Short mmCIF file of C-alpha atoms and ligand atoms in Angstrom, two decimals:
data_model
loop_
_atom_site.label_atom_id
_atom_site.label_comp_id
_atom_site.label_asym_id
_atom_site.label_seq_id
_atom_site.Cartn_x
_atom_site.Cartn_y
_atom_site.Cartn_z
CA MET A 544 -101.57 165.63 73.66
CA SER A 545 -104.05 162.80 73.96
CA GLY A 546 -105.28 161.01 70.86
CA ALA A 547 -108.84 162.20 71.49
CA LEU A 548 -107.74 165.83 71.78
CA ARG A 549 -105.65 165.54 68.62
CA SER A 550 -108.63 164.10 66.72
CA LEU A 551 -110.84 166.91 68.02
CA LEU A 552 -108.33 169.56 66.93
CA SER A 553 -107.93 168.05 63.46
CA LEU A 554 -111.71 167.89 63.13
CA CYS A 555 -111.92 171.61 64.05
CA ALA A 556 -109.18 172.38 61.48
CA HIS A 557 -111.09 170.41 58.87
CA MET A 558 -114.31 172.31 59.60
CA LEU A 559 -112.50 175.65 59.31
CA TRP A 560 -110.63 174.63 56.18
CA PRO A 561 -112.14 171.54 54.56
CA VAL A 562 -109.17 169.86 52.97
CA SER A 563 -107.37 166.59 53.48
CA CYS A 564 -104.04 165.14 52.41
CA PRO A 565 -104.53 163.26 49.09
CA VAL A 566 -102.13 160.54 50.27
CA CYS A 567 -103.05 159.67 53.87
CA GLY A 568 -106.33 161.56 54.29
CA ALA A 569 -105.12 163.64 57.28
CA MET A 570 -107.66 166.43 57.78
CA GLY A 571 -106.72 170.13 57.67
CA GLU A 572 -103.61 169.52 55.50
CA VAL A 573 -103.25 170.09 51.73
CA ILE A 574 -100.49 167.48 51.85
CA CYS A 575 -98.26 166.32 54.72
CA GLU A 576 -94.52 166.67 54.35
CA PRO A 577 -93.86 162.94 55.06
CA CYS A 578 -96.48 162.03 52.40
CA LEU A 579 -95.07 164.41 49.77
CA THR A 580 -91.37 163.59 50.10
CA PRO A 581 -91.52 159.97 48.78
CA LEU A 582 -93.57 161.11 45.74
CA LEU A 583 -90.64 163.16 44.48
CA LYS A 584 -88.22 160.90 42.63
CA PRO A 585 -86.95 162.80 39.60
CA PRO A 586 -87.31 160.78 36.39
CA PRO A 587 -84.68 161.20 33.63
CA PRO A 588 -84.85 164.69 32.06
CA ARG A 589 -86.41 165.30 28.66
CA CYS A 590 -85.11 167.35 25.73
CA LEU A 591 -86.47 170.93 25.88
CA GLU A 592 -86.34 171.17 22.10
CA CYS A 593 -88.44 168.10 21.25
CA GLY A 594 -89.65 166.42 24.46
CA GLU A 595 -87.77 163.15 23.85
CA PRO A 596 -85.79 161.54 26.68
CA VAL A 597 -82.17 162.68 26.87
CA PRO A 598 -79.63 162.14 25.48
CA CYS A 599 -81.54 163.36 22.41
CA LYS A 600 -79.77 162.51 19.16
CA LEU A 601 -81.18 165.56 17.37
CA HIS A 602 -80.37 168.22 19.98
CA ARG A 603 -77.15 167.32 21.71
CA GLY A 604 -76.47 170.77 23.19
CA GLY A 605 -80.14 171.62 23.71
CA GLY A 606 -81.99 172.59 26.87
CA ARG A 607 -83.49 170.08 29.27
CA ILE A 608 -86.77 169.66 31.08
CA TYR A 609 -86.31 168.51 34.67
CA SER A 610 -89.28 167.14 36.63
CA ALA A 611 -89.43 166.29 40.32
CA GLY A 612 -91.65 163.22 39.92
CA LEU A 613 -94.11 161.32 37.74
CA TYR A 614 -97.64 162.57 37.09
CA GLU A 615 -99.44 159.68 38.77
CA GLY A 616 -100.88 158.69 42.15
CA GLY A 617 -100.52 161.19 44.99
CA LEU A 618 -98.45 163.69 43.00
CA ARG A 619 -101.12 163.84 40.29
CA GLU A 620 -103.76 164.40 42.99
CA ALA A 621 -101.64 167.18 44.51
CA VAL A 622 -101.26 168.95 41.13
CA LEU A 623 -105.01 168.65 40.49
CA MET A 624 -105.70 170.21 43.92
CA LEU A 625 -103.34 173.09 43.05
CA LYS A 626 -105.22 173.61 39.77
CA GLY A 627 -108.49 173.47 41.69
CA LYS A 628 -108.69 175.94 44.55
CA TYR A 629 -105.75 175.07 46.79
CA ARG A 630 -103.22 177.72 45.84
CA VAL A 631 -101.12 176.95 48.94
CA MET A 632 -100.37 173.54 47.43
CA GLY A 633 -98.12 175.35 44.92
CA ALA A 634 -95.91 176.67 47.70
CA ARG A 635 -95.63 173.19 49.25
CA LEU A 636 -94.86 171.56 45.90
CA GLY A 637 -92.37 174.23 44.83
CA ARG A 638 -90.49 174.12 48.12
CA ALA A 639 -90.28 170.32 48.03
CA CYS A 640 -89.26 170.27 44.35
CA ALA A 641 -86.42 172.73 45.05
CA ARG A 642 -84.91 170.11 47.34
CA VAL A 643 -84.79 167.33 44.73
CA LEU A 644 -83.99 169.38 41.62
CA VAL A 645 -80.62 170.99 40.93
CA ARG A 646 -80.67 174.80 41.12
CA PRO A 647 -80.14 176.21 37.62
CA ASP A 648 -77.58 178.85 36.72
CA ALA A 649 -80.32 181.32 35.79
CA ASP A 650 -81.28 184.97 36.40
CA LEU A 651 -85.04 184.45 36.18
CA LEU A 652 -87.68 181.76 36.59
CA VAL A 653 -90.46 182.36 34.06
CA PRO A 654 -93.76 180.47 34.43
CA VAL A 655 -95.83 179.24 31.50
CA PRO A 656 -98.63 181.85 31.29
CA LEU A 657 -102.29 181.06 31.92
CA HIS A 658 -104.33 180.60 28.78
CA LEU A 659 -106.24 183.72 27.72
CA ASP A 660 -109.57 181.94 28.26
CA SER A 661 -108.58 180.29 31.55
CA PRO A 662 -111.20 180.63 34.29
CA ARG A 663 -108.48 180.12 36.93
CA ARG A 664 -107.97 182.98 39.37
CA TYR A 665 -104.24 182.42 39.73
CA ASN A 666 -101.50 180.96 37.60
CA GLN A 667 -100.43 177.71 39.24
CA ALA A 668 -97.12 177.76 37.35
CA LEU A 669 -96.34 181.20 38.83
CA VAL A 670 -97.10 179.96 42.37
CA ILE A 671 -94.67 177.06 41.81
CA ALA A 672 -92.05 179.39 40.27
CA GLU A 673 -92.30 181.76 43.25
CA ALA A 674 -91.72 178.89 45.71
CA LEU A 675 -88.78 177.56 43.69
CA GLY A 676 -87.43 181.10 43.45
CA ARG A 677 -87.60 181.62 47.23
CA ALA A 678 -85.74 178.35 47.82
CA TRP A 679 -83.14 178.97 45.10
CA ASP A 680 -82.89 182.77 45.51
CA ILE A 681 -83.83 183.41 41.88
CA GLU A 682 -86.43 186.01 40.89
CA ALA A 683 -89.71 184.54 39.56
CA LEU A 684 -91.12 186.81 36.85
CA PRO A 685 -94.33 186.28 34.83
CA ALA A 686 -92.61 187.66 31.72
CA ALA A 687 -94.47 185.56 29.13
CA ARG A 688 -98.01 185.87 27.82
CA TRP A 689 -100.16 184.24 25.19
CA THR A 690 -100.76 186.48 22.17
CA LYS A 691 -103.78 184.51 20.96
CA ASP A 692 -106.00 181.69 22.08
CA ALA A 693 -104.45 178.28 21.87
CA PRO A 694 -106.03 174.87 22.23
CA SER A 695 -106.05 173.56 25.79
CA ARG A 696 -102.83 171.72 26.55
CA SER A 697 -104.50 168.58 27.77
CA GLY A 698 -106.20 166.75 24.98
CA MET A 699 -104.27 168.53 22.22
CA SER A 700 -104.00 166.46 19.07
CA ALA A 701 -100.68 166.08 17.24
CA ALA A 702 -101.94 168.49 14.58
CA GLN A 703 -102.88 171.09 17.20
CA ARG A 704 -99.48 170.77 18.87
CA GLU A 705 -97.87 171.24 15.48
CA ALA A 706 -99.93 174.39 15.06
CA LEU A 707 -98.62 175.84 18.32
CA THR A 708 -95.83 178.13 17.12
CA PRO A 709 -93.54 180.50 19.06
CA ASP A 710 -95.59 183.51 17.90
CA PHE A 711 -98.33 182.33 20.26
CA PHE A 712 -96.16 183.84 23.00
CA ALA A 713 -94.76 187.29 23.72
CA PHE A 714 -92.07 188.15 26.26
CA ASP A 715 -91.39 191.31 28.25
CA SER A 716 -87.83 192.44 28.94
CA VAL A 717 -85.88 189.19 28.92
CA ALA A 718 -83.19 190.21 26.40
CA GLY A 719 -79.78 189.11 27.67
CA ALA A 720 -81.25 187.15 30.58
CA ARG A 721 -80.62 183.51 31.32
CA ILE A 722 -84.01 182.07 32.12
CA ALA A 723 -85.47 178.78 33.30
CA LEU A 724 -89.11 178.05 32.44
CA VAL A 725 -91.52 176.61 35.01
CA ASP A 726 -94.77 174.65 34.63
CA ASP A 727 -96.84 172.25 36.71
CA VAL A 728 -96.81 169.25 34.35
CA CYS A 729 -94.79 168.26 31.29
CA THR A 730 -96.92 166.11 28.98
CA THR A 731 -95.39 166.24 25.49
CA GLY A 732 -93.05 169.14 26.23
CA SER A 733 -94.45 171.05 23.23
CA THR A 734 -95.65 174.11 25.19
CA LEU A 735 -92.29 174.44 26.96
CA SER A 736 -90.45 173.92 23.69
CA ARG A 737 -92.43 176.66 21.86
CA LEU A 738 -92.10 178.98 24.85
CA ALA A 739 -88.33 178.43 24.91
CA GLU A 740 -88.14 179.28 21.19
CA ALA A 741 -90.15 182.45 21.77
CA ALA A 742 -87.91 183.47 24.70
CA ARG A 743 -84.81 182.93 22.58
CA GLY A 744 -86.43 185.03 19.88
CA ALA A 745 -86.76 187.78 22.49
CA GLY A 746 -83.03 187.56 23.22
CA ALA A 747 -82.95 185.26 26.26
CA ASP A 748 -80.85 182.16 26.83
CA VAL A 749 -83.03 179.20 27.96
CA PRO A 750 -80.95 176.29 29.24
CA ALA A 751 -83.64 174.54 31.25
CA ALA A 752 -87.27 174.13 32.24
CA PHE A 753 -88.68 172.70 35.47
CA THR A 754 -91.97 171.00 36.17
CA VAL A 755 -93.40 169.39 39.30
CA ALA A 756 -94.29 166.27 37.34
CA GLN A 757 -93.97 164.66 33.93
CA THR A 758 -96.33 162.12 32.44
CA PRO A 759 -94.76 158.63 32.35
CA TYR A 760 -92.97 158.30 29.00
ZN1 LIG B 911 -100.58 162.79 54.45
ZN1 LIG B 912 -84.46 166.81 21.17
#
């Protein structure tokens, strides 16, 4: 194909679906595979119980939070596009993350639920969990829900995070299951930690959580 024809086709694609790769700017692509792959370099895991880097002195046998990359640059842009209107970005990110993260020994992947007051039309964590689940052959199940309004995760103060207790979450039918939690970004780890406590309270075993990105520690 000639360069001119290729440019014309990508311009047509862009007009039909106005999106461009956040890394290289290629039109008609939410993100190109060769641009996404180098963004995924898993940082050291964090403790699922307290969010500290592992090995955590307080929780030696505790769960872990594994992330596929750092929440900065192109990966941050990609997550923001997923949280905007580009649902398909979740499938791309989940599929790519499954390649760099180690498949857990789990029966279910459970996404962090959308906040009760969220204006979003889909749960980005569920879209990621479904893509991970397809790659790992593990069922993705939105088994958790908020029981009451909680402060928005971004911009939560230490006091607000402290106030986030496991009873903010309820679980459906996870007793006896071994579950891995899924979210888009791990900031302090407090939401995942409270969700893990709530799942254990509902009878599940929670050895791990997975996120696309974690904020640099
Ligand atoms: Zn690109
Ligand atoms: Zn810990």
